[in-house]
Structure formats: C-alpha cells, structure tokens
PDB file of C-alpha atoms and ligand atoms in Angstrom:
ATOM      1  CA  UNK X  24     -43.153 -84.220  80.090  1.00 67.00           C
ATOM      2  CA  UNK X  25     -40.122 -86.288  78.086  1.00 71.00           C
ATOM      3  CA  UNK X  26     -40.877 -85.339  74.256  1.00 74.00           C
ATOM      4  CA  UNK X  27     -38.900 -86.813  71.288  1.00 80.00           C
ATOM      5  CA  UNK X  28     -36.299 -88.265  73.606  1.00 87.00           C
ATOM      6  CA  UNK X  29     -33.456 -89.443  71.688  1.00 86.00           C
ATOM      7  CA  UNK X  30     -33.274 -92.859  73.632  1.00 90.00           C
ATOM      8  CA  UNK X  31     -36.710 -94.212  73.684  1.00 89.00           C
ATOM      9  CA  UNK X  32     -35.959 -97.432  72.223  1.00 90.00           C
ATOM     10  CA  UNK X  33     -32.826 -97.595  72.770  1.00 93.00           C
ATOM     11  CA  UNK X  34     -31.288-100.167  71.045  1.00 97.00           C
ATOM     12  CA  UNK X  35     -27.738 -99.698  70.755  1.00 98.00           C
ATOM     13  CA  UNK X  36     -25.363 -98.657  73.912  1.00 98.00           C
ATOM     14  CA  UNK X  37     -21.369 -98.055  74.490  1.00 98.00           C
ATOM     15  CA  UNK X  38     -19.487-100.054  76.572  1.00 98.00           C
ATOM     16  CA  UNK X  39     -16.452 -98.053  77.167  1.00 98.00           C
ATOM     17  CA  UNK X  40     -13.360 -98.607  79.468  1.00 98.00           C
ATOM     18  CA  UNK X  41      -9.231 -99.848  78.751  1.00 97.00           C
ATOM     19  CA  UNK X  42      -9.807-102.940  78.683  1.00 98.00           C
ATOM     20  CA  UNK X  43      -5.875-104.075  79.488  1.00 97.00           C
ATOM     21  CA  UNK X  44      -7.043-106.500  79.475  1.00 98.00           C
ATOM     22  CA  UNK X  45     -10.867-107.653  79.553  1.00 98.00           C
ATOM     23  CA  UNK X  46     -12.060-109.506  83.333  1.00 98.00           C
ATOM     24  CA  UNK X  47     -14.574-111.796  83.624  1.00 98.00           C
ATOM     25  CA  UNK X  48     -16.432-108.741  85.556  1.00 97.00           C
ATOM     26  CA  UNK X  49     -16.355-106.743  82.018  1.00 98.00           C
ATOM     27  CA  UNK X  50     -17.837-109.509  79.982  1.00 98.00           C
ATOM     28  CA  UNK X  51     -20.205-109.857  83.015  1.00 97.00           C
ATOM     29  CA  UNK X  52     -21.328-106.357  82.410  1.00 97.00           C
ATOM     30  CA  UNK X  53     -20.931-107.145  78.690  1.00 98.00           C
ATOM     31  CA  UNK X  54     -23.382-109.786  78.573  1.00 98.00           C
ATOM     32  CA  UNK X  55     -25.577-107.962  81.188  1.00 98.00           C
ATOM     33  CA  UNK X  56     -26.139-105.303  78.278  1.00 98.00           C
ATOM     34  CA  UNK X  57     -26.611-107.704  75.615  1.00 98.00           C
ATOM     35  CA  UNK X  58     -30.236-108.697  77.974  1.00 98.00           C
ATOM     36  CA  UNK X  59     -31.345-105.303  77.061  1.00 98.00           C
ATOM     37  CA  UNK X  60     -29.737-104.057  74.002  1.00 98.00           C
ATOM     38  CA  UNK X  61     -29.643-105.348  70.733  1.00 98.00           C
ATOM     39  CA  UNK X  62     -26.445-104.225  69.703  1.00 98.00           C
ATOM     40  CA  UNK X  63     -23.414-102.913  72.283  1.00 98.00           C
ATOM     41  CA  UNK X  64     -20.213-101.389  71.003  1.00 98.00           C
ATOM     42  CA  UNK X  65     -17.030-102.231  73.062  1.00 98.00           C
ATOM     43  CA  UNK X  66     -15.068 -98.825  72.934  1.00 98.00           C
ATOM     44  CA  UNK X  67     -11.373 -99.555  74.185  1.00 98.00           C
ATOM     45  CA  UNK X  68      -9.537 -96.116  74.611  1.00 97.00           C
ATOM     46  CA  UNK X  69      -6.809 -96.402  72.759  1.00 95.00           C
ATOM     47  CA  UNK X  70      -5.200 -93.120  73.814  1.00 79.00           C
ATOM     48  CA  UNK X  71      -4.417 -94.322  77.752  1.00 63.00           C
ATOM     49  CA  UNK X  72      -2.092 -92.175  79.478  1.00 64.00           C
ATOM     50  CA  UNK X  73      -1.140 -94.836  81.711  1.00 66.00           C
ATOM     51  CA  UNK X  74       1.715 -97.642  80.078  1.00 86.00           C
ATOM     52  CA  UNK X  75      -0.717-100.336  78.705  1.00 94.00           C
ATOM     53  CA  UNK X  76      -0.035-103.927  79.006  1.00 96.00           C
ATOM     54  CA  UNK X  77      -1.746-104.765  75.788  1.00 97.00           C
ATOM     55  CA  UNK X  78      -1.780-102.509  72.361  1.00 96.00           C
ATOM     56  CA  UNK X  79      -5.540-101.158  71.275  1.00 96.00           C
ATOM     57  CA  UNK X  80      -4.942-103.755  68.683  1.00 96.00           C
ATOM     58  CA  UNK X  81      -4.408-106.803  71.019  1.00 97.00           C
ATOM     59  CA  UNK X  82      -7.306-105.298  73.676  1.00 98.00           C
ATOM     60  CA  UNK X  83      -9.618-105.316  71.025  1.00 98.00           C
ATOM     61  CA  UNK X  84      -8.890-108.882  69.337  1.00 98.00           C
ATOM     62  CA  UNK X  85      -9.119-110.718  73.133  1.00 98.00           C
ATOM     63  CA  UNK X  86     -12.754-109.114  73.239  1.00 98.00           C
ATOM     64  CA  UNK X  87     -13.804-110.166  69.885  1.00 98.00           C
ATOM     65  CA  UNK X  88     -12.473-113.241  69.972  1.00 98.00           C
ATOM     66  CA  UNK X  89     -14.720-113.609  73.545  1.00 98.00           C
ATOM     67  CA  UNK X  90     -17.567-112.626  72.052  1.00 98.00           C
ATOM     68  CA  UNK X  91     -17.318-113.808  68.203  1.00 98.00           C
ATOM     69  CA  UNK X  92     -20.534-115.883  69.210  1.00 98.00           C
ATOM     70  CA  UNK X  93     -22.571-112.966  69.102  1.00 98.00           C
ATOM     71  CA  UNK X  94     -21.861-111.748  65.637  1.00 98.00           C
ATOM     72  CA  UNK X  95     -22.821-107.895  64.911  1.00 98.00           C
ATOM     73  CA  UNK X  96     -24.309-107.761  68.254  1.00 98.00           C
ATOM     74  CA  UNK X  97     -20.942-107.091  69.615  1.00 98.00           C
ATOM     75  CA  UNK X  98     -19.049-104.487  67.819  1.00 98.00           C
ATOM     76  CA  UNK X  99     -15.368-103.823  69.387  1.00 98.00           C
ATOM     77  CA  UNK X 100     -14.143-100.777  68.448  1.00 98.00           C
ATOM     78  CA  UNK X 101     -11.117 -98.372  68.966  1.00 97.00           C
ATOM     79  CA  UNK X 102     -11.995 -94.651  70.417  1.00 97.00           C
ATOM     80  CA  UNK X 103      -9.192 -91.878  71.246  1.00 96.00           C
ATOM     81  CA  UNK X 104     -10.309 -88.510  72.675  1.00 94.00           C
ATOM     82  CA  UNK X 105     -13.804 -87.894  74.040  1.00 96.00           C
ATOM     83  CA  UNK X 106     -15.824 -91.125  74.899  1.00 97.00           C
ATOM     84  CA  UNK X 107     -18.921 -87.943  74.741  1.00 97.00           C
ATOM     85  CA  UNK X 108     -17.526 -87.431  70.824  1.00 96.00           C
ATOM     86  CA  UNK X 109     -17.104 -91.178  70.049  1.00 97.00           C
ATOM     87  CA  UNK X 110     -21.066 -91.572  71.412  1.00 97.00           C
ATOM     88  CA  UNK X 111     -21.821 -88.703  68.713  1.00 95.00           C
ATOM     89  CA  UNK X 112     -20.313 -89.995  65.744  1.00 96.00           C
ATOM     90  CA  UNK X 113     -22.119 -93.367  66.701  1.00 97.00           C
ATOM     91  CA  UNK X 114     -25.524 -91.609  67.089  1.00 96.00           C
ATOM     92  CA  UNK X 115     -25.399 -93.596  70.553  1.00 97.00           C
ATOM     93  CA  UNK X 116     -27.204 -91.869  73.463  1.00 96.00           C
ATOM     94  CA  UNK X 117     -26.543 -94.575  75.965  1.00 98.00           C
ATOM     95  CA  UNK X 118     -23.163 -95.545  77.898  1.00 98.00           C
ATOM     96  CA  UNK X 119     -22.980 -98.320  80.151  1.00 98.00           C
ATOM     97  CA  UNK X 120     -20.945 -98.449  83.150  1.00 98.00           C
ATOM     98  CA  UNK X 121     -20.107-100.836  85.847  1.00 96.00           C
ATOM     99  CA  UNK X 122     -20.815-100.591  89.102  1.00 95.00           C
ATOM    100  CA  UNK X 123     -18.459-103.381  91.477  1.00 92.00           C
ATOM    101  CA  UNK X 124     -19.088-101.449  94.843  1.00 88.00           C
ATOM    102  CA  UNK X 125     -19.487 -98.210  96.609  1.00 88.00           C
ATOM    103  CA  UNK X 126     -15.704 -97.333  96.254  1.00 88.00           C
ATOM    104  CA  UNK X 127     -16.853 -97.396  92.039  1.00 91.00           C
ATOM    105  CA  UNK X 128     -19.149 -94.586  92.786  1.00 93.00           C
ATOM    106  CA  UNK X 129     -17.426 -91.141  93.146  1.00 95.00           C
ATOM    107  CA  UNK X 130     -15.448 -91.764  89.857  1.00 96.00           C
ATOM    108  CA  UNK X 131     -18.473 -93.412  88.214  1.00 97.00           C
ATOM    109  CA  UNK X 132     -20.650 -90.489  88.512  1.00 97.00           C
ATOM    110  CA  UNK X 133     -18.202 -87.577  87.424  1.00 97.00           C
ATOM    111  CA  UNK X 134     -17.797 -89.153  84.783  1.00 97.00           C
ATOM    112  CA  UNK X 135     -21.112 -89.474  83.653  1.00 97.00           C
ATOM    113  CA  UNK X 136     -22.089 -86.313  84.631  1.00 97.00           C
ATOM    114  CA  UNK X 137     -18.726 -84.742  83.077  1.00 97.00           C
ATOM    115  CA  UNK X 138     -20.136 -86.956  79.658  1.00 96.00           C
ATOM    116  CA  UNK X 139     -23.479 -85.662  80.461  1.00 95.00           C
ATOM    117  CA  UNK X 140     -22.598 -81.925  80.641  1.00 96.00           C
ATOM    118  CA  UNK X 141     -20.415 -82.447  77.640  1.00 95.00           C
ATOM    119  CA  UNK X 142     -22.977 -83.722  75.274  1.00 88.00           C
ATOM    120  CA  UNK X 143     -26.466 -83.184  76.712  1.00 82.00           C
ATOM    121  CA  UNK X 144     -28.163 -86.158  75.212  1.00 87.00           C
ATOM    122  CA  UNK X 145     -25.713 -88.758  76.664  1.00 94.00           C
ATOM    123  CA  UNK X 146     -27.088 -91.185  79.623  1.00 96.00           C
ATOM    124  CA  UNK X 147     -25.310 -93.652  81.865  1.00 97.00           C
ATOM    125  CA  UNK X 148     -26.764 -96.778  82.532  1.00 97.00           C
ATOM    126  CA  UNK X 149     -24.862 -98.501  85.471  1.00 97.00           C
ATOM    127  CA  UNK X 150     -25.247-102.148  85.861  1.00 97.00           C
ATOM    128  CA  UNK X 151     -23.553-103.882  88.658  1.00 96.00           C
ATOM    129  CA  UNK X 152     -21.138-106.854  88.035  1.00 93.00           C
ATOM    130  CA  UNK X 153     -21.913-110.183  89.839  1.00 94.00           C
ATOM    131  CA  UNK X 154     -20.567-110.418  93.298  1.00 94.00           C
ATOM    132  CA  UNK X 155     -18.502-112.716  92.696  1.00 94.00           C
ATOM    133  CA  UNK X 156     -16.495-110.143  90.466  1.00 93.00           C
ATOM    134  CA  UNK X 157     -17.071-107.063  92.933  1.00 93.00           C
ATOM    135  CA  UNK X 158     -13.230-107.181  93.307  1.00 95.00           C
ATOM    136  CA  UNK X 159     -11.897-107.993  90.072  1.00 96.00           C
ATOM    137  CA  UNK X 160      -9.945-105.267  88.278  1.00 97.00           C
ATOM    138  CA  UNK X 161      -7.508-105.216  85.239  1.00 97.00           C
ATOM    139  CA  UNK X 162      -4.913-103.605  86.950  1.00 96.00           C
ATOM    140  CA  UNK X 163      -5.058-106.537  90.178  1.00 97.00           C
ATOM    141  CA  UNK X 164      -5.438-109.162  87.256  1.00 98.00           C
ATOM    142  CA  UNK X 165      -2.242-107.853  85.258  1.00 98.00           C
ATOM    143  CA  UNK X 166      -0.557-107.782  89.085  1.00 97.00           C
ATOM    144  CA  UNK X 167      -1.551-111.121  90.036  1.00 98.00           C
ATOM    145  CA  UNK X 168      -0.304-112.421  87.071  1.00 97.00           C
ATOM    146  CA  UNK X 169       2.966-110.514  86.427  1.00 97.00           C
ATOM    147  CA  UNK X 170       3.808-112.357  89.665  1.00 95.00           C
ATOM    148  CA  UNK X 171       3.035-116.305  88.380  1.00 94.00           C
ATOM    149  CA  UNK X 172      -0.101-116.031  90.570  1.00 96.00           C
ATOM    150  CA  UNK X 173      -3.427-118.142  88.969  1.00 97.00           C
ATOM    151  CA  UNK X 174      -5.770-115.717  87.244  1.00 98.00           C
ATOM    152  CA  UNK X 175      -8.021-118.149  85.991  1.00 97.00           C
ATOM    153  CA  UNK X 176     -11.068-117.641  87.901  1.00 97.00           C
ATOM    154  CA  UNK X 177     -10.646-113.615  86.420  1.00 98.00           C
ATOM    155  CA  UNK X 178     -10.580-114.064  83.434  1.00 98.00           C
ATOM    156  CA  UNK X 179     -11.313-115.751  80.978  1.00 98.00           C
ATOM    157  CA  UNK X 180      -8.802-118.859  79.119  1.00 98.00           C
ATOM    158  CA  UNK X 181      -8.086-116.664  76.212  1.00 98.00           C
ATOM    159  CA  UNK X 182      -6.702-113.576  78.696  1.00 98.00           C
ATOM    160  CA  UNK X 183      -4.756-115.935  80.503  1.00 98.00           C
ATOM    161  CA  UNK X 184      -3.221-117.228  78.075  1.00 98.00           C
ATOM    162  CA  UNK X 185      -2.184-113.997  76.485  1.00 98.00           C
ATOM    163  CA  UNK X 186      -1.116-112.782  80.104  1.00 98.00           C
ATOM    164  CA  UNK X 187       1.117-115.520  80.412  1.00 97.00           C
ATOM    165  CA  UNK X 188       2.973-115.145  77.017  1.00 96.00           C
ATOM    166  CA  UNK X 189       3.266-111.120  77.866  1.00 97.00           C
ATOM    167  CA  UNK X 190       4.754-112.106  81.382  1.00 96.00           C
ATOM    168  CA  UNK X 191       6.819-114.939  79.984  1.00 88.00           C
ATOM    169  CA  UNK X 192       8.255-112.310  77.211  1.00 73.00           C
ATOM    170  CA  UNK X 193       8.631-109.555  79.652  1.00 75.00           C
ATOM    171  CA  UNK X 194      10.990-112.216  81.768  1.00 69.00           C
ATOM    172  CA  UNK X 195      12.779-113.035  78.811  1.00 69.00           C
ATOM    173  CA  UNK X 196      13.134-109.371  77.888  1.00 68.00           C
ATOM    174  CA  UNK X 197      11.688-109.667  74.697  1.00 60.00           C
TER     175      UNK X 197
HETATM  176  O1  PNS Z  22     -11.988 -98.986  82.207  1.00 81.56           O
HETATM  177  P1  PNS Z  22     -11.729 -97.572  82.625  1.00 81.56           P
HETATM  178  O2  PNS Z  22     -10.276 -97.255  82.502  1.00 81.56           O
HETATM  179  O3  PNS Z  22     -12.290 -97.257  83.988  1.00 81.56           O
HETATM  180  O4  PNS Z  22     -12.506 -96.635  81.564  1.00 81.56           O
HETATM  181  C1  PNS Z  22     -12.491 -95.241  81.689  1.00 81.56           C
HETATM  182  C2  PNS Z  22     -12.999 -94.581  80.390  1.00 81.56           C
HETATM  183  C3  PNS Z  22     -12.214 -95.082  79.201  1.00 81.56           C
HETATM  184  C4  PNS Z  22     -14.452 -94.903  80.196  1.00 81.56           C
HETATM  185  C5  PNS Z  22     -12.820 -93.055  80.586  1.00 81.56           C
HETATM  186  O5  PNS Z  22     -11.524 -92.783  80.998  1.00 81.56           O
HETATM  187  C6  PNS Z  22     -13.103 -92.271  79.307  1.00 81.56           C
HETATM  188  O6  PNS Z  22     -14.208 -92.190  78.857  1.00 81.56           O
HETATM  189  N1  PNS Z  22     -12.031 -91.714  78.718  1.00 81.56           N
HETATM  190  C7  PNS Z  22     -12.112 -90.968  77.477  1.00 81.56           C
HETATM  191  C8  PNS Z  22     -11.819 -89.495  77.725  1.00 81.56           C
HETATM  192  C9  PNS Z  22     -13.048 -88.749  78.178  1.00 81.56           C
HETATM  193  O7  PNS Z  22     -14.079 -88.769  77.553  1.00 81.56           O
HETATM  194  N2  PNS Z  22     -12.915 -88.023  79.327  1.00 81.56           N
HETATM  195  C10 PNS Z  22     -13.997 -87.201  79.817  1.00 81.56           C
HETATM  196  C11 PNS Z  22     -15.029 -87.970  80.604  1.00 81.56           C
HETATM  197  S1  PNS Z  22     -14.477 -88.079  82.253  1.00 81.56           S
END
C-alpha cells in the first residue's frame, strides 16, 4: 500500500534537457506538462560537455521569452551537476521526459532509473511529443540551419531568428 507518497498531488515537475536550442517538440512537451501541472521548471544544464551553440544564458532567455505568457507557471532555470540534486533542492519529485520514438527509449529509461536509484523519491513521467515532431532534434535543427536550410516549421520564430544571427556571425567569424 503507497503511504505518505511524496508526489500525491503533484503539482510542480522538472523539465530538464540542453536546450541548444529549444524545438517546437520541447515546447510541445512543455505545454503538454503545463495540462497537468501547475507549475514546471525548465532546467537547462548548463555544464554540457558537448560545445554548445548557445550560452546557459541565451538557452534560457529563448525559453522564457516563449513562454513569458505563462507567468510563474514557467520557471526557466540554470542546473549544473546532478539533475537528481537539482530535483532535491527544488523539493520536486517529478521529472518529465520526452518520448519522440522507440529509438528515445534505451537512453530515456537509464536515465530515469540512474535518477531513480540516485535519489529514491524521484519519478519520470514520459510524455510523447506530437508526431509531427517525432523527428525533431536540437542537434538536426542547429545542422539544418548551420547549412542555410529553413527551420521554421522546428522551431519556433524567436529560435530562428537567433539561429540565423549565430550562423550569420559564425560566417563572418565573429
Ligand atoms: O536534452 P538532453 O540533452 O537529452 O537532456 C539530458 C539531461 C540534461 C536531462 C541529462 O543529461 C541530465 O540530467 N544531465 C545532468 C547530469 C545527471 O544528472 N546525470 C545522471 C543521470 S543520467
């Protein structure tokens, strides 16, 4: 029998990923959450190992200025380290995930289990994206675009923009 769970009535869940940048398949997922939560807390890792195209500090203006409409409901925040010790300083049980297709899986549930065995009380919630965004990713996005290709039905005006002037500097060699 479930006693004293800590996330009956959950209210507030972590959205966590890069973010370099934010598809139209995270704000999917993004908006998804907002159907069931009250509040959801971007975390961009700010610590990627891999060369990002944006800064933690660009990533995280693009998403608030995509979701400024929803006030405190969307809080975008910076996390380096665990995403399981970011979840505890929160007092945030719940982590939603994305799921785009089978090929997401593997990954998708090591890491919640890894999260899981690091911090017992963490869940995963996966929702899955709309199939029209089952093969949109940030790193296809950021490839499409470094080339001149149209990204526009990716993501959103904002992101396009700001891939555009990153390509259009990169060119330049600025
Ligand atoms: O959008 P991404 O890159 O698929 O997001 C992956 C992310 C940021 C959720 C994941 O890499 C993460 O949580 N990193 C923080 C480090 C961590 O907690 N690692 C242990 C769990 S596998």
């Amino acid at each position: 029998m479930v006693r004293d769970s800590p996330l009956l009535g959950t209210k507030v869940a972590i959205f966590p990923g890069s973010f370099d940048p934010l598809t139209n398949g995270h704000s999917d997922i993004i908006h998804r959450a907002l159907s069931i939560f009250e509040t959801v807390i971007v975390g961009v890792l700010s610590n990627v190992t891999k060369e990002s195209l944006f800064s933690a500090r660009e990533r995280i203006a693009l998403i608030r200025g995509e979701f400024a409409a929803y006030g405190t409901r969307v809080k975008v925040e910076s996390f380096s380290g665990l995403l399981a010790d970011f979840a505890a300083a929160k007092g945030v049980h719940l982590v939603v995930r994305g799921l785009r297709a089978v090929s997401d899986y593997d990954y998708e549930v090591q890491l919640a289990l890894m999260n899981r065995s690091l911090k017992g009380q963490i869940e995963t919630l996966f929702l899955v994206t709309r199939e029209q965004n089952s093969f949109i990713s940030s790193t296809l996005v950021k490839q499409v675009a470094s080339m001149g290709g149209d990204v526009s039905a990716y993501v959103s005006p904002r992101v396009a923009q700001a891939l555009r002037k990153r390509f259009k500097k990169r060119k330049k060699g600025v």
